XYZ file of C-alpha atoms in Angstrom:
333
model
C -169.277 42.274 42.552
C -167.530 40.019 39.341
C -168.953 37.091 37.546
C -165.785 35.004 38.459
C -166.367 35.708 42.406
C -169.821 35.269 42.733
C -168.928 31.818 41.093
C -166.182 31.280 43.247
C -169.108 31.524 45.755
C -171.303 28.578 44.301
C -172.861 25.850 45.511
C -170.726 23.052 44.071
C -174.386 20.796 44.144
C -177.248 22.226 46.310
C -180.513 19.957 46.528
C -183.816 21.393 47.778
C -187.290 19.895 47.976
C -189.460 22.408 46.801
C -193.218 21.974 46.388
C -192.714 18.357 47.130
C -190.329 17.836 44.111
C -186.318 17.289 44.643
C -184.391 19.538 42.900
C -180.907 19.441 42.437
C -178.882 22.590 40.901
C -175.101 22.474 40.194
C -172.785 25.673 39.155
C -175.075 28.560 40.620
C -174.034 30.936 43.116
C -176.018 31.378 46.620
C -177.013 34.319 45.904
C -179.230 32.743 42.684
C -180.512 30.093 44.790
C -181.628 32.729 46.944
C -184.035 34.070 44.911
C -185.726 30.469 44.971
C -186.158 30.406 48.815
C -187.638 34.443 48.185
C -190.121 32.833 45.977
C -191.138 29.502 47.507
C -191.117 30.648 50.558
C -192.759 27.827 53.316
C -192.835 25.088 50.868
C -188.437 25.101 50.239
C -186.423 23.035 52.727
C -182.670 21.715 51.836
C -182.474 17.997 51.727
C -179.405 15.768 52.391
C -176.361 16.429 50.307
C -176.760 20.169 49.430
C -173.524 21.707 48.930
C -171.740 18.886 49.419
C -171.031 18.545 45.813
C -170.143 14.798 46.162
C -171.590 12.318 43.740
C -174.481 13.009 41.049
C -177.717 12.270 42.018
C -179.696 12.518 38.525
C -181.340 9.223 39.182
C -182.869 10.560 42.434
C -183.922 14.495 41.846
C -187.011 14.819 40.307
C -185.570 18.567 38.618
C -182.254 18.944 37.344
C -180.907 22.087 37.009
C -176.730 23.345 36.060
C -176.120 26.346 35.335
C -172.530 27.035 32.174
C -170.879 29.179 30.547
C -171.654 30.900 27.198
C -173.580 29.021 24.149
C -173.767 30.050 20.655
C -177.530 29.678 19.763
C -179.458 31.972 17.032
C -182.349 33.455 18.371
C -185.461 33.593 16.543
C -188.861 32.951 16.421
C -191.268 34.390 18.627
C -191.934 35.357 22.058
C -194.030 33.784 24.572
C -195.690 34.632 28.156
C -193.849 33.120 30.930
C -195.617 34.768 33.510
C -198.151 37.680 34.216
C -199.490 39.087 37.269
C -202.924 40.610 38.367
C -205.173 43.256 39.468
C -202.963 45.738 37.565
C -204.445 48.557 38.476
C -204.069 48.701 42.261
C -200.968 50.404 43.582
C -199.105 47.961 45.551
C -195.977 49.003 47.988
C -194.278 46.351 50.126
C -193.723 46.451 53.502
C -191.513 49.314 54.159
C -193.517 51.128 52.105
C -191.335 51.091 48.552
C -193.364 50.713 45.655
C -194.300 47.325 44.216
C -192.558 47.876 40.273
C -195.549 46.180 38.378
C -194.363 45.441 35.347
C -191.594 42.808 36.888
C -195.025 40.489 36.979
C -194.991 40.703 32.933
C -192.342 37.773 32.051
C -191.390 36.413 28.577
C -189.165 34.244 26.472
C -188.048 33.951 23.521
C -188.495 30.639 21.256
C -185.266 29.039 20.028
C -186.984 25.913 18.788
C -189.004 23.045 19.920
C -188.534 19.497 19.511
C -189.369 16.202 20.707
C -187.194 16.102 24.033
C -185.440 19.160 23.515
C -186.813 22.781 23.914
C -184.747 26.066 23.321
C -185.416 29.025 24.834
C -183.610 32.431 25.217
C -184.042 35.751 27.177
C -181.059 37.884 27.398
C -177.408 36.774 27.688
C -179.674 33.306 28.724
C -180.089 30.374 27.048
C -182.472 27.428 28.129
C -181.925 24.124 27.467
C -184.754 21.302 27.820
C -184.013 17.900 27.319
C -186.304 16.005 29.906
C -185.931 17.082 33.956
C -183.067 18.525 32.647
C -182.405 22.066 32.326
C -178.748 23.866 31.116
C -178.443 27.491 31.295
C -176.237 28.753 29.972
C -175.131 32.988 30.443
C -171.885 34.592 31.538
C -173.308 37.325 33.040
C -176.065 37.403 35.969
C -179.183 35.374 34.734
C -182.585 37.640 33.984
C -184.729 38.154 37.189
C -186.573 35.039 38.230
C -186.035 32.720 34.536
C -184.522 30.493 37.012
C -187.444 30.772 39.570
C -189.733 30.397 36.668
C -188.801 27.618 35.272
C -188.958 25.450 38.816
C -192.828 26.724 38.673
C -193.232 25.879 35.374
C -192.047 22.498 36.776
C -194.251 22.090 39.827
C -197.209 23.562 37.774
C -197.440 21.000 35.165
C -196.249 18.438 37.399
C -199.117 18.694 39.949
C -201.857 18.261 37.097
C -200.671 14.933 36.952
C -202.299 13.964 40.520
C -203.995 15.314 39.162
C -204.673 18.353 40.534
C -206.379 21.975 38.995
C -205.562 25.640 39.821
C -208.515 27.540 41.598
C -208.374 30.983 42.045
C -209.178 31.921 45.703
C -209.236 32.540 49.486
C -208.470 29.867 51.936
C -208.566 29.145 55.790
C -208.693 26.210 57.574
C -210.208 25.442 61.033
C -210.595 22.670 62.984
C -209.139 20.410 60.591
C -210.887 21.682 57.479
C -210.696 24.297 54.634
C -212.992 26.609 53.813
C -212.644 28.355 50.012
C -213.893 31.841 48.580
C -213.510 31.263 44.798
C -214.076 34.500 42.892
C -213.281 37.289 40.715
C -210.664 40.012 42.464
C -212.561 42.320 44.541
C -215.264 39.241 45.630
C -214.030 40.225 49.259
C -211.894 36.947 49.416
C -208.488 39.064 51.220
C -211.386 40.688 53.523
C -212.865 37.608 54.918
C -210.061 35.356 54.684
C -208.323 38.016 57.357
C -211.514 38.164 59.075
C -211.312 34.143 58.943
C -208.435 34.535 61.197
C -208.802 37.161 63.134
C -211.418 34.470 64.521
C -208.671 32.025 64.841
C -208.933 30.236 61.648
C -205.350 29.574 59.566
C -204.172 31.516 56.464
C -203.986 28.577 53.776
C -203.951 30.632 50.485
C -204.603 34.673 49.722
C -204.273 33.236 45.875
C -203.743 30.165 43.946
C -204.697 26.794 45.677
C -205.012 23.728 44.125
C -207.937 21.177 44.295
C -208.075 17.110 43.698
C -210.158 14.131 44.800
C -209.694 11.868 47.662
C -212.163 8.768 47.913
C -214.260 11.110 46.063
C -213.972 14.013 48.521
C -212.224 17.624 47.440
C -208.958 18.193 48.924
C -206.986 21.913 48.941
C -203.045 22.227 48.670
C -202.298 25.962 48.963
C -198.643 27.325 46.466
C -196.625 29.676 47.607
C -197.151 33.026 46.460
C -196.991 36.774 47.258
C -200.081 38.273 49.434
C -201.475 41.251 48.825
C -203.933 43.403 51.074
C -205.878 46.271 50.978
C -205.072 48.769 52.937
C -208.772 49.707 53.532
C -209.137 45.529 54.585
C -206.057 46.109 56.435
C -207.410 49.743 58.768
C -210.897 47.900 58.570
C -210.212 45.141 60.799
C -207.210 46.340 62.623
C -204.475 44.073 60.978
C -200.684 44.712 62.399
C -199.491 45.341 58.996
C -198.721 48.892 58.351
C -200.778 50.745 55.861
C -198.214 53.789 55.513
C -201.635 56.354 55.376
C -202.483 54.673 51.688
C -205.186 55.085 49.786
C -208.107 52.088 50.836
C -207.515 50.992 47.142
C -203.948 50.224 47.342
C -202.198 46.904 48.357
C -199.209 46.072 50.971
C -197.400 43.788 49.158
C -195.967 40.496 51.277
C -193.466 38.654 49.682
C -193.465 34.627 49.648
C -190.776 34.401 53.112
C -193.157 37.349 55.030
C -195.889 35.481 53.973
C -194.554 32.397 55.683
C -192.975 33.881 58.795
C -196.300 35.681 59.630
C -198.962 33.412 58.845
C -197.022 29.985 58.826
C -198.341 28.885 55.307
C -198.920 26.130 55.037
C -197.904 24.605 50.990
C -197.376 21.006 51.663
C -200.595 19.320 52.947
C -203.513 18.768 51.556
C -206.777 19.617 53.937
C -210.175 18.387 53.311
C -212.459 21.262 51.832
C -215.826 22.223 53.959
C -217.596 24.549 51.910
C -216.689 26.331 49.206
C -218.408 29.749 49.204
C -219.302 31.921 45.584
C -220.989 34.898 44.825
C -222.579 33.120 41.068
C -221.991 29.693 39.094
C -219.911 31.943 36.245
C -217.479 33.125 38.632
C -216.510 29.613 39.801
C -216.742 28.452 36.610
C -214.501 31.392 35.289
C -211.708 31.035 38.260
C -210.993 26.936 38.073
C -208.153 27.256 35.393
C -209.376 23.602 33.834
C -207.209 24.471 30.660
C -204.608 26.702 31.674
C -204.193 30.061 34.384
C -203.059 32.849 31.772
C -200.873 34.089 34.643
C -198.647 31.174 35.206
C -198.773 29.549 31.795
C -196.594 26.406 30.817
C -194.582 27.810 28.810
C -191.800 25.252 28.222
C -193.658 23.041 25.964
C -192.428 19.356 26.248
C -193.408 19.735 30.451
C -196.944 20.311 29.073
C -199.015 18.743 31.155
C -201.962 18.643 28.324
C -205.761 18.300 29.273
C -207.294 17.003 32.488
C -209.081 14.010 32.079
C -212.244 14.508 31.172
C -213.897 11.956 33.840
C -211.856 13.810 36.973
C -213.232 17.184 35.783
C -216.716 15.805 36.177
C -216.221 14.043 39.487
C -214.743 17.121 40.778
C -217.547 19.249 39.409
C -219.952 16.777 40.853
C -218.159 16.810 44.491
C -217.880 20.651 44.227
C -221.878 20.678 43.671
C -221.859 19.380 47.437
C -220.014 21.972 49.934
C -220.711 24.785 47.079
C -222.971 27.695 49.083
C -223.762 30.744 46.639
C -223.233 33.461 48.818
C -221.795 36.801 49.285
C -218.628 36.443 51.537
C -219.859 38.805 54.758
C -217.057 40.836 56.834
C -217.137 42.432 60.174
């Protein structure tokens, strides 16, 4: 399909609510916007006015993304990580048995310049100019894969730190309106414990990342839309209704966010009170709460960088966690 035809199908003005933020997109092809639906499924819905092209909604949007043709800017500067994947040693396969290419999780950006109120980046033929909450992407051909999604994700992750909230590497489920979290390294048994709890009637909340905040002195958790990787050994041992394709126990089946939303009804919008936090040891807990930055999901747009969390928030959240942390190896059936 030619570039002219692709953009003949573009929505004049799409409005989406993604993980609590209002996002306006101008000039993007429907296929490009569909990337956001795949990436943020379970936390994305159209807003009134989407696709109509009527009027400017800048004042109401939390993020405005504009697609235009090429712009001449020098390509100089260093490369910076914009996304990194976890568990590189495990082989991963999609539901249909096709192989997931782990290299897709390692994406960088070139820094052209970063000045107060104006950042410019490059990836392949695309140039990204950031002025406050307005981002202009200039590119004559197809956008580089996941560039649009990575820009939106960076805005979401920077914004939630202002709650304030901190990201944790965990599995989480909900029973009777309260969440249980397992915070720990890869291989700590988080996924097995999650699906064991779900088999007993618990609701899915997270299998990788979630955010913690304080409300009236108590810890609350909110999920984030991400893929779910389930070991084939776990699928077989628990009798999960997922294909394992006779793969090795350590191989994993990867569900895209849209498949997670469809199969498990993942709720990425609500905050849930945390009843307990399971850990194997304190060192593992400390490693898996990202007080500064998550290397897999870094803050890569400089002017959006949220800075450090308030010192009193870290102290208060740590004290609140102490009251609900249980040091024990998660048990599975």
